[in-house]
Coordinates of C-alpha atoms in Angstrom, one line a residue:
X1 CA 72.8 31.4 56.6
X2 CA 72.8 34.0 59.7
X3 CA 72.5 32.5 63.0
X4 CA 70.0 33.8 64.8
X5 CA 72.4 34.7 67.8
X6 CA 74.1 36.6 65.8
X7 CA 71.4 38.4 64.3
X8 CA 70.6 39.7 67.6
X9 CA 73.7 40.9 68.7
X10 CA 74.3 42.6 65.2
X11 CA 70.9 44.4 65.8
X12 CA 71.8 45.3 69.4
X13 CA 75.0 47.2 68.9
X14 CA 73.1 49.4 66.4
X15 CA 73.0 52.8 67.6
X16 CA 69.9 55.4 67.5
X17 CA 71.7 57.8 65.0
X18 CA 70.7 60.8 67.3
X19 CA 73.9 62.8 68.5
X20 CA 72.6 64.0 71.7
X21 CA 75.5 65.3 73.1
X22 CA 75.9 67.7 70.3
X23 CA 71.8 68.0 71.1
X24 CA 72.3 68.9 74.7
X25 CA 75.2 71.5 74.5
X26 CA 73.1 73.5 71.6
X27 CA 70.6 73.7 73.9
X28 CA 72.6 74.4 77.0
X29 CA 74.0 77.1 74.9
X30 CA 70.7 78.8 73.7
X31 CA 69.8 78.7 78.2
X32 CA 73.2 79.7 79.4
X33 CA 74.4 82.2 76.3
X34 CA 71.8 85.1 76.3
X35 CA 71.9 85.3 80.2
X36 CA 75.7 85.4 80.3
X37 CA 76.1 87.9 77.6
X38 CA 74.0 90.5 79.4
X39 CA 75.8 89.7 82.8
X40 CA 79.4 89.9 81.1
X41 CA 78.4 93.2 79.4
X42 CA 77.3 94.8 82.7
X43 CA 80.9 93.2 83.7
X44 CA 82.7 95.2 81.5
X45 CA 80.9 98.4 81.5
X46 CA 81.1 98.2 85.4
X47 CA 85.2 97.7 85.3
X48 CA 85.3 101.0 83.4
X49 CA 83.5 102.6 85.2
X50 CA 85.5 101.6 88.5
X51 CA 88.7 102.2 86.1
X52 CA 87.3 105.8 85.2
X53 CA 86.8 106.4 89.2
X54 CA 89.7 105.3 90.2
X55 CA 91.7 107.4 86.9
X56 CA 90.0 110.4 88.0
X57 CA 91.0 110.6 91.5
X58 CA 94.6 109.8 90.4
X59 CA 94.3 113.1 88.4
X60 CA 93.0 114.7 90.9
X61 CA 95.7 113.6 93.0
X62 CA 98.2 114.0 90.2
X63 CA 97.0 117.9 89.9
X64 CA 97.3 118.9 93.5
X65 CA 100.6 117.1 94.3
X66 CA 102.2 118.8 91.2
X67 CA 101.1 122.2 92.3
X68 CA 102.7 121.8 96.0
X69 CA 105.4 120.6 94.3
X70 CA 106.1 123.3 92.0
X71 CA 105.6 126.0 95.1
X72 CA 107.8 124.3 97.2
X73 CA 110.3 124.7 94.1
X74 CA 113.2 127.4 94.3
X75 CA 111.4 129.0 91.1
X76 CA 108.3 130.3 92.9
X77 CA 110.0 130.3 96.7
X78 CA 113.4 131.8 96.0
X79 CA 116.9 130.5 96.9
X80 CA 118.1 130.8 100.8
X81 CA 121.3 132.5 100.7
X82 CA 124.3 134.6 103.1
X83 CA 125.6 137.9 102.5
X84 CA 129.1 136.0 103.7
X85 CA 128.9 132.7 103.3
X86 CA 132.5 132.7 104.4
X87 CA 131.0 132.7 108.1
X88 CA 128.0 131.3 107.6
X89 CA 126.2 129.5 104.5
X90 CA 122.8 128.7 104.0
X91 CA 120.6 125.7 101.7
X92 CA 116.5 124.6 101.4
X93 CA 115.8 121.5 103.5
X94 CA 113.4 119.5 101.6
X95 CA 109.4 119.6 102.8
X96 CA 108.5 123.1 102.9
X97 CA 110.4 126.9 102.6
X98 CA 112.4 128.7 104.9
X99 CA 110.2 130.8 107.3
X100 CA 110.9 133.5 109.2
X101 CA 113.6 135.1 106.9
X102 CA 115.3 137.4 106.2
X103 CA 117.1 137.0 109.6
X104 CA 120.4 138.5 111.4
X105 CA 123.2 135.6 112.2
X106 CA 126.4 136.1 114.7
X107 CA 128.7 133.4 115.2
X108 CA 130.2 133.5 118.5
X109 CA 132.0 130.2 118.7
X110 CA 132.4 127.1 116.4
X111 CA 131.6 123.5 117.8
X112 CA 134.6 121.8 118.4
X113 CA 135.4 118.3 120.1
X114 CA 137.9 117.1 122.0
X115 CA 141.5 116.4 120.3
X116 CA 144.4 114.3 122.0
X117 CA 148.1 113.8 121.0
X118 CA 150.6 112.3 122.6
X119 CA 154.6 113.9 122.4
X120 CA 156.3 112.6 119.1
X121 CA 158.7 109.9 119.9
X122 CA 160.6 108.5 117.2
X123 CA 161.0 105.0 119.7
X124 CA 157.1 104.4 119.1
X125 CA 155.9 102.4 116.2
X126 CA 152.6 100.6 115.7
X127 CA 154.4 97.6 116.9
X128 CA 155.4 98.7 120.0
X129 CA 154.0 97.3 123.0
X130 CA 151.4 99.4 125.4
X131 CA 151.2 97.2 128.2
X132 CA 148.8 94.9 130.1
X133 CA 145.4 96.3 131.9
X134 CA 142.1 98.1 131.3
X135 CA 141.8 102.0 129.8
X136 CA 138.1 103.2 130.5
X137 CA 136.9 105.6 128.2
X138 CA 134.1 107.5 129.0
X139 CA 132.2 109.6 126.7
X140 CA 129.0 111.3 128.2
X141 CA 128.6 109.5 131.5
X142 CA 129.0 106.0 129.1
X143 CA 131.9 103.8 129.6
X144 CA 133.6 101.8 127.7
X145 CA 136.1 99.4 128.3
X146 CA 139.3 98.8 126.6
X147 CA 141.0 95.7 127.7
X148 CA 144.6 95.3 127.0
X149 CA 147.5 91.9 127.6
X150 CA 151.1 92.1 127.2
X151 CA 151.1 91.4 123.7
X152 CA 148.9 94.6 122.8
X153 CA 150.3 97.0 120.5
X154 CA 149.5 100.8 119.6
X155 CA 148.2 99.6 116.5
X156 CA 145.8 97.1 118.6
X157 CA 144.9 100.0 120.9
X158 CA 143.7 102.3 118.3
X159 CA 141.8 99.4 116.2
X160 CA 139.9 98.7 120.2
X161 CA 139.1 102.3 120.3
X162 CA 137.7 102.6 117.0
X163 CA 136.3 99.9 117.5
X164 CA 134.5 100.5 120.8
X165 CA 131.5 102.2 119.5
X166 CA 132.0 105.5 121.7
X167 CA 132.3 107.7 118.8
X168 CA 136.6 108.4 119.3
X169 CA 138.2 107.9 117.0
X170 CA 142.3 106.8 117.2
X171 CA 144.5 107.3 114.7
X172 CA 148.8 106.8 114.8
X173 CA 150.4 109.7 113.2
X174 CA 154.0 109.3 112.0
X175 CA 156.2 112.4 110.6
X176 CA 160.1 113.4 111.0
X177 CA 159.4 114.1 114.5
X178 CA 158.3 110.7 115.5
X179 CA 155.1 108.8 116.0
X180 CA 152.1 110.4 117.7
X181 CA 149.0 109.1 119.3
X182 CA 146.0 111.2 118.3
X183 CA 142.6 111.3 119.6
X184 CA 139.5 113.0 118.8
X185 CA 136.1 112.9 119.8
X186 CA 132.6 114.1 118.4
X187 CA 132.0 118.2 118.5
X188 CA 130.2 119.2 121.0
X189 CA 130.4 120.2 124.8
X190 CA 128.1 116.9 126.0
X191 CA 130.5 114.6 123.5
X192 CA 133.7 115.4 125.7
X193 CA 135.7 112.3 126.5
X194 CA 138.1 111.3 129.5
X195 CA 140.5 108.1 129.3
X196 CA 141.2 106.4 133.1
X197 CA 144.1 103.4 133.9
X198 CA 143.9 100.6 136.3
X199 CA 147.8 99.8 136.0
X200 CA 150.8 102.0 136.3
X201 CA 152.2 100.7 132.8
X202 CA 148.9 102.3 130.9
X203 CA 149.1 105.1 133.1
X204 CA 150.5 107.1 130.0
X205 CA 147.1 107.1 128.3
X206 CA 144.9 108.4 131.2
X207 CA 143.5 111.9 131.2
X208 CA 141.3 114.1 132.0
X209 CA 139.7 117.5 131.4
X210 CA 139.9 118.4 135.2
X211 CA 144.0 118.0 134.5
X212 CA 146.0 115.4 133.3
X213 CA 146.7 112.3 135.0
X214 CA 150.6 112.1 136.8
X215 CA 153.1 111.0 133.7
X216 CA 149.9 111.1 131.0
X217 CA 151.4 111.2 127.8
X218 CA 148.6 113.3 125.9
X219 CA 148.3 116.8 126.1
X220 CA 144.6 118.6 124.5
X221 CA 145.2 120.0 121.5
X222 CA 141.7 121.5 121.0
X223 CA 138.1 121.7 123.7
X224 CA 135.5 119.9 123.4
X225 CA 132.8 123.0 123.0
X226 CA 129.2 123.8 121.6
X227 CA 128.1 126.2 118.5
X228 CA 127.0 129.5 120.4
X229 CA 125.1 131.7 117.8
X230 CA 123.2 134.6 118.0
X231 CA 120.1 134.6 115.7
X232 CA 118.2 137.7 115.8
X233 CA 119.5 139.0 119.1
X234 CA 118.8 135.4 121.2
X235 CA 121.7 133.3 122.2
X236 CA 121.5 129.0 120.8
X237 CA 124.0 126.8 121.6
X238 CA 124.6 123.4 119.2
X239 CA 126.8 120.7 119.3
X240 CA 127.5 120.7 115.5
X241 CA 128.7 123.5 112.9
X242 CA 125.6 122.4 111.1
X243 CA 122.6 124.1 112.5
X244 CA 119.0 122.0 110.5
X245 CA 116.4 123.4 113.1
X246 CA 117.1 127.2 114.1
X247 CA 114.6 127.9 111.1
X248 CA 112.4 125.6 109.6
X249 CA 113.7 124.1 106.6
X250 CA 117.2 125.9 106.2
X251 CA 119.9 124.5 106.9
X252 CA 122.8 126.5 108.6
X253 CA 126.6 125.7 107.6
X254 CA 129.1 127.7 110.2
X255 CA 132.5 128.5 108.7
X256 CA 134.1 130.9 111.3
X257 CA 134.0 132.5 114.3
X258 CA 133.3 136.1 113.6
X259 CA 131.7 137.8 117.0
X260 CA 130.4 141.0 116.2
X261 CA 129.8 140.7 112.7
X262 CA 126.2 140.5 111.6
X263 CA 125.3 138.0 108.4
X264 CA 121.9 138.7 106.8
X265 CA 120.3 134.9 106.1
X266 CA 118.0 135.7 103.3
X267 CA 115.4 134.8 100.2
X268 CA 116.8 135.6 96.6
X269 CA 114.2 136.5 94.5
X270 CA 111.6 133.6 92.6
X271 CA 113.2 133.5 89.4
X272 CA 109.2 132.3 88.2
X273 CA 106.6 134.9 88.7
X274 CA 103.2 134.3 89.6
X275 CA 102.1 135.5 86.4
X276 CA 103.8 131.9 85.3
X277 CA 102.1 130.0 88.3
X278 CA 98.6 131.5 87.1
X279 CA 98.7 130.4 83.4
X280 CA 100.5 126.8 84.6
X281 CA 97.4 126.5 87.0
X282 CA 94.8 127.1 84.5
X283 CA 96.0 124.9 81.8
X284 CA 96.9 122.0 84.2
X285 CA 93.0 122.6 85.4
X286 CA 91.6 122.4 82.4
X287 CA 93.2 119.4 81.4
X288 CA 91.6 117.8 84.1
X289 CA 88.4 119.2 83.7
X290 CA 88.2 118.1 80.0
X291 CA 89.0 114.3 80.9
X292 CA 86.4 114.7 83.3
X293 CA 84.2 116.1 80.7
X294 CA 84.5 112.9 78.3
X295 CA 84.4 111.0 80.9
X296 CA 80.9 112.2 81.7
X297 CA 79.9 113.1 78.1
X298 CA 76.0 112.3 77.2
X299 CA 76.2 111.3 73.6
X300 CA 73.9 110.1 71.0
X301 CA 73.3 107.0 72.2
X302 CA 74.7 104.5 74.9
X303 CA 77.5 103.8 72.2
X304 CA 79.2 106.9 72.4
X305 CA 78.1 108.8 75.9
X306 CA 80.6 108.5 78.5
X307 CA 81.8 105.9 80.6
X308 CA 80.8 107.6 83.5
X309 CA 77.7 109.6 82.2
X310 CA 74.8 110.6 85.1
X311 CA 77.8 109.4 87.8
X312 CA 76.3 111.8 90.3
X313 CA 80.0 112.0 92.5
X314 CA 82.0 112.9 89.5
X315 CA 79.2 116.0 88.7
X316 CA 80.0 116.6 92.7
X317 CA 83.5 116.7 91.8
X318 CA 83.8 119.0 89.0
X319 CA 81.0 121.5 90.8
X320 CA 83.4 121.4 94.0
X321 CA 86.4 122.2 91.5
X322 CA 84.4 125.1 89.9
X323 CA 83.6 126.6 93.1
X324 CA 87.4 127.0 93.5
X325 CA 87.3 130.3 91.5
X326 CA 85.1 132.2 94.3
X327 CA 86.9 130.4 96.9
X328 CA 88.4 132.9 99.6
X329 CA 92.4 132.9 99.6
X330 CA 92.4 135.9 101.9
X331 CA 90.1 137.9 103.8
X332 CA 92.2 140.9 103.6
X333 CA 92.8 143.3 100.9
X334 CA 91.6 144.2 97.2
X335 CA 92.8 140.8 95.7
X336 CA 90.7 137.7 97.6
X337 CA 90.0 135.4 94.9
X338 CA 91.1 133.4 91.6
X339 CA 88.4 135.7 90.1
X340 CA 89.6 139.0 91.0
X341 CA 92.8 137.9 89.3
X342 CA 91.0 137.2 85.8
X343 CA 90.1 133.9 86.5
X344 CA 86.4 132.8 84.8
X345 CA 84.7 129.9 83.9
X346 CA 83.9 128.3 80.7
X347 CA 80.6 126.6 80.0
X348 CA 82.3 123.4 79.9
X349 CA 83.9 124.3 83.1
X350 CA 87.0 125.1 82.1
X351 CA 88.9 127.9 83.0
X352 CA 90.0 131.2 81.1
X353 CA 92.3 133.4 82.4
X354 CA 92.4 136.9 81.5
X355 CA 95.9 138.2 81.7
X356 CA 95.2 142.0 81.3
X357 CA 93.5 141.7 84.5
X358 CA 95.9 139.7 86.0
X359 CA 98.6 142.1 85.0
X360 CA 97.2 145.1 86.2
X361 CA 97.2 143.7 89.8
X362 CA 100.7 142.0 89.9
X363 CA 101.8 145.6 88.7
X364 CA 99.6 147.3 91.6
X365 CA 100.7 145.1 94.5
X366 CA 103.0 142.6 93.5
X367 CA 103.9 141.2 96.9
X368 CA 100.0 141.4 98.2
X369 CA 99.8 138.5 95.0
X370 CA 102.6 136.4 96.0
X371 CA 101.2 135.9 99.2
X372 CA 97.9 135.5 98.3
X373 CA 98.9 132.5 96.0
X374 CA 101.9 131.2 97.7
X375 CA 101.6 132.4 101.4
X376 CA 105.4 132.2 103.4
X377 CA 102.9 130.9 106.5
X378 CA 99.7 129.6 105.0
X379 CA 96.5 129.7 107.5
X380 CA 93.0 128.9 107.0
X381 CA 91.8 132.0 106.1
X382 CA 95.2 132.4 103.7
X383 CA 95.7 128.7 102.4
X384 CA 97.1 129.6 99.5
X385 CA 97.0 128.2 95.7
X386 CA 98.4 125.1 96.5
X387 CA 96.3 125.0 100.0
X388 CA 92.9 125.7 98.1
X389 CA 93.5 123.1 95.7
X390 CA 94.5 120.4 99.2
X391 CA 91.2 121.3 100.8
X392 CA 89.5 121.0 97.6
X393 CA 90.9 117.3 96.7
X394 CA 90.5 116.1 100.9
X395 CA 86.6 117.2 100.3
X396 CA 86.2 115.5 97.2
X397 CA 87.5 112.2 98.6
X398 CA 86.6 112.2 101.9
X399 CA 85.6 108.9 103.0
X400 CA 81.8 109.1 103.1
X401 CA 81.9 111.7 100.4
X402 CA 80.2 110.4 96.4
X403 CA 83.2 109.4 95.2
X404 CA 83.9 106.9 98.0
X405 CA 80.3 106.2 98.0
X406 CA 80.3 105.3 94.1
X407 CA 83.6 103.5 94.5
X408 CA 82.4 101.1 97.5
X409 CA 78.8 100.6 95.1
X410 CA 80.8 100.1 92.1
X411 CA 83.1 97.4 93.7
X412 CA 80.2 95.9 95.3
X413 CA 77.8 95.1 92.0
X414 CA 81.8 93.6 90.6
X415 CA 81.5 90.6 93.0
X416 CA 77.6 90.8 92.6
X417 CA 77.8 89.8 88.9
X418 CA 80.7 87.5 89.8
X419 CA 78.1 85.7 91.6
X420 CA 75.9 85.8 89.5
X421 CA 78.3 84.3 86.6
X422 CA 79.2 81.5 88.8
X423 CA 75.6 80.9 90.1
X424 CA 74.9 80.8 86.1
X425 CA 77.8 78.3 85.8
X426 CA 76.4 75.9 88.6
X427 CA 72.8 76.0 86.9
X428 CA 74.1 75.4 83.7
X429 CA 76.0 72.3 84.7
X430 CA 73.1 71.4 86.5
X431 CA 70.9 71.7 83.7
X432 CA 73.3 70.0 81.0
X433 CA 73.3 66.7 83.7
X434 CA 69.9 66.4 83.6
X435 CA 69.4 67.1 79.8
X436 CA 72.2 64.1 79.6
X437 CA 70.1 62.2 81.4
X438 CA 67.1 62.2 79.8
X439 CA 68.5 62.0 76.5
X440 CA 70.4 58.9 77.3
X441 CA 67.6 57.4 78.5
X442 CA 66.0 58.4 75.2
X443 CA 69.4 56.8 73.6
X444 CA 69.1 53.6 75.4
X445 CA 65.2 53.4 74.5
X446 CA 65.4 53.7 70.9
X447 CA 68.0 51.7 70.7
X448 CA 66.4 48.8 71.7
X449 CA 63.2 49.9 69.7
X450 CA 65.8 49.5 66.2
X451 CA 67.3 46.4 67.5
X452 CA 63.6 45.2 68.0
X453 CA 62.7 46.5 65.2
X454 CA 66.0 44.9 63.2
X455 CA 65.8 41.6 64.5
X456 CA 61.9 41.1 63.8
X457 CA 62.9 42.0 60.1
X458 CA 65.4 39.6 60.0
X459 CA 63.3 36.5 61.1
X460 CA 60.5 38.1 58.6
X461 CA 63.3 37.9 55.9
X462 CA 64.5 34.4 57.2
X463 CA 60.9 33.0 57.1
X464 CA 60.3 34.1 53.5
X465 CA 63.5 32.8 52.5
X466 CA 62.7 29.3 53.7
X467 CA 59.0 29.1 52.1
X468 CA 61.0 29.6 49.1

């Protein structure tokens, strides 16, 4: 027969045959799921539309930095070039085109520095001994000194003077005649160079441009002088054969001395006309303006409208873009606009360009074109193609302009509903504790109830049992 201890321990362990923690996470879901779904889905559409923002100012950047680029090109600028490049040759600097050609060049005198060499002697070798002191070496007003024991060689004199930092270099030169000493210092009249001895045994390597030193070995082979050119009639002196800032963004190359002779420094002619640049423009424009388009499309229904539909700084952007049409490039003569050069607007806002128009006016005045498009100096009433389409983009992304404006609110609602999802999170783990609780409680209760309720039965069944 059952005890009755264990009877009651057998009823006790006997669960309530409720799983309540399956209970409590259905209905944490049916709380926290609805609520998160509608803050995740204004999540997402909120990253694309900060993605969208951020793709159309990169396009818009994209646009104008390819159309400065392709002006600064050699196609629509023309190639710098000499009429005798064996005097003087000519290249494009990078960052911008030569101004202020074409231009007249003389050469008067090459830069040059300062070359020594010592007599050929066939009883001097790299091993021979120099003697014991101090040679100065003064480059500039700068001195530098060049210490020297008994042991010290030629070769060990030239690797201390190239390795002094003065900018001479030393070099031993050995032929049939004998070994020479050689010296030779930057061109340039400021980059002369003087050597001075502080004991009769190096006295051999001191000299000077006022005259050489008393039993100085070296004799000047060549000056140390400047670049004297004459560029349109005014004298410039430089200290190197290649000349970067006489005129912005050419660089100069001098070859020979020619004084007298005249070389014309010129443009070659674009190899691209502006005919080209015109039809490049519009269909790089209307590229842009057709992403912008879907990007902004209404649609049927939310589904299918654009990811940046009603955004009022991308409607700013494209009316700012279509204004550029009318836009002013000159203030001078019969061609002012895009639109006087067969330029229109679509309905969409995109661009057609009529080329018959276009024609006609390259073929009238040609040159009046070029510089209304590409400008050699651009100015604010002249920007340009290229300058147009700068002031356009700076506008449109100013930093208190829509776009900014929808940027900063855009970024803002992101860490908004990131708050919002965590504060969610919190409440929902809040919520599930507490459910816990309560249905524990509820565990525990009818627990006891069935074990109650179990053990009463068995003494029922025990006391029948023993009647019988």
């Amino acid at each position: 027969m059952t005890s009755v201890s264990s009877s009651i321990s057998t009823a006790l362990g006997v669960g309530s045959g409720i799983d309540t923690t399956a209970l409590v996470n259905s209905l944490v879901s049916a709380a926290r799921d609805p609520k998160q779904k509608v803050i995740t889905d204004r999540q997402s559409l909120n990253s694309a539309r900060i993605s969208a923002l951020g793709s159309a100012s990169k396009s818009l950047d994209a646009f104008a930095d390819a159309l400065n680029s392709l002006l600064a090109g050699t196609g629509y600028s023309g190639v710098p070039a000499s009429n005798d490049a064996s005097i003087a040759s000519v290249s494009a600097l990078p960052g911008g085109t030569p101004q202020g050609l074409p231009a007249q060049l003389q050469v008067q005198q090459l830069a040059s520095g300062r070359t020594l060499a010592t007599a050929p002697d066939q009883n001097v070798s790299a091993t021979t001994l120099t003697g014991a002191g101090t040679l100065t070496l003064t480059v500039g007003g700068a001195s530098k000194d060049i210490e020297l024991t008994a042991s010290s060689t030629y070769a060990d004199l030239v690797s201390a003077i190239n390795g002094s930092g003065a900018g001479v270099t030393a070099s031993l030169v050995t032929d049939t005649q004998g070994t020479r000493l050689v010296m030779k210092g930057k061109t340039g009249e400021a980059n002369d160079f003087s050597l001075s001895a502080d004991s009769p045994e190096l006295e051999k390597f001191a000299w000077s441009k006022a005259g050489p030193n008393s039993g100085s070995s070296f004799a000047s082979v060549s000056a140390a002088q400047d670049a004297v050119i004459l560029l349109d009639g005014v004298e410039q002196h430089y200290a190197s054969n290649t000349i970067d800032t006489a005129i912005p963004y050419l660089r100069i190359d001098l070859n020979k001395a020619s004084p007298g002779t005249s070389v014309t420094l010129a443009t070659t002619e674009p190899t691209t006309s502006m005919r080209d640049l015109m039809v490049e423009f519009v269909d790089a424009y209307n590229t842009l303006m057709k992403a912008l388009n879907i990007a902004t499309a209404k649609g049927a229904d939310s589904s299918s409208a654009g990811v940046l539909n009603g955004e009022s700084s991308i409607r700013d952007m494209k009316r700012q873009l279509s204004q550029m049409t009318s836009a002013a490039l000159s203030t001078t003569g019969s061609y002012k606009t895009l639109a006087d050069l067969g330029v229109t607007t679509n309905r969409d806002g995109t661009l057609a360009l009529d080329t018959k128009i276009l024609d006609k006016a390259m073929a009238a005045d040609p040159s009046a074109i070029t510089q209304l498009l590409n400008p050699t100096v651009k100015s604010a009433s002249n920007p340009g193609l290229a300058g147009l389409m700068d002031s356009v983009r700076d506008n449109i992304q100013k930093k208190d302009g829509p776009l900014a404006s929808a940027q900063s609110k855009y970024e803002t609602l992101a860490k908004s509903l990131s708050a919002q999802l965590e504060k969610l999170s919190d409440q929902m783990t809040d919520y599930q504790a507490q459910l816990t609780k309560i249905y524990t409680a509820m565990e525990t209760r009818l627990t006891a109830i069935k074990a109650t309720q179990s053990y009463l039965k068995q003494q029922i069944d025990a006391w029948n049992n023993s009647d019988n």
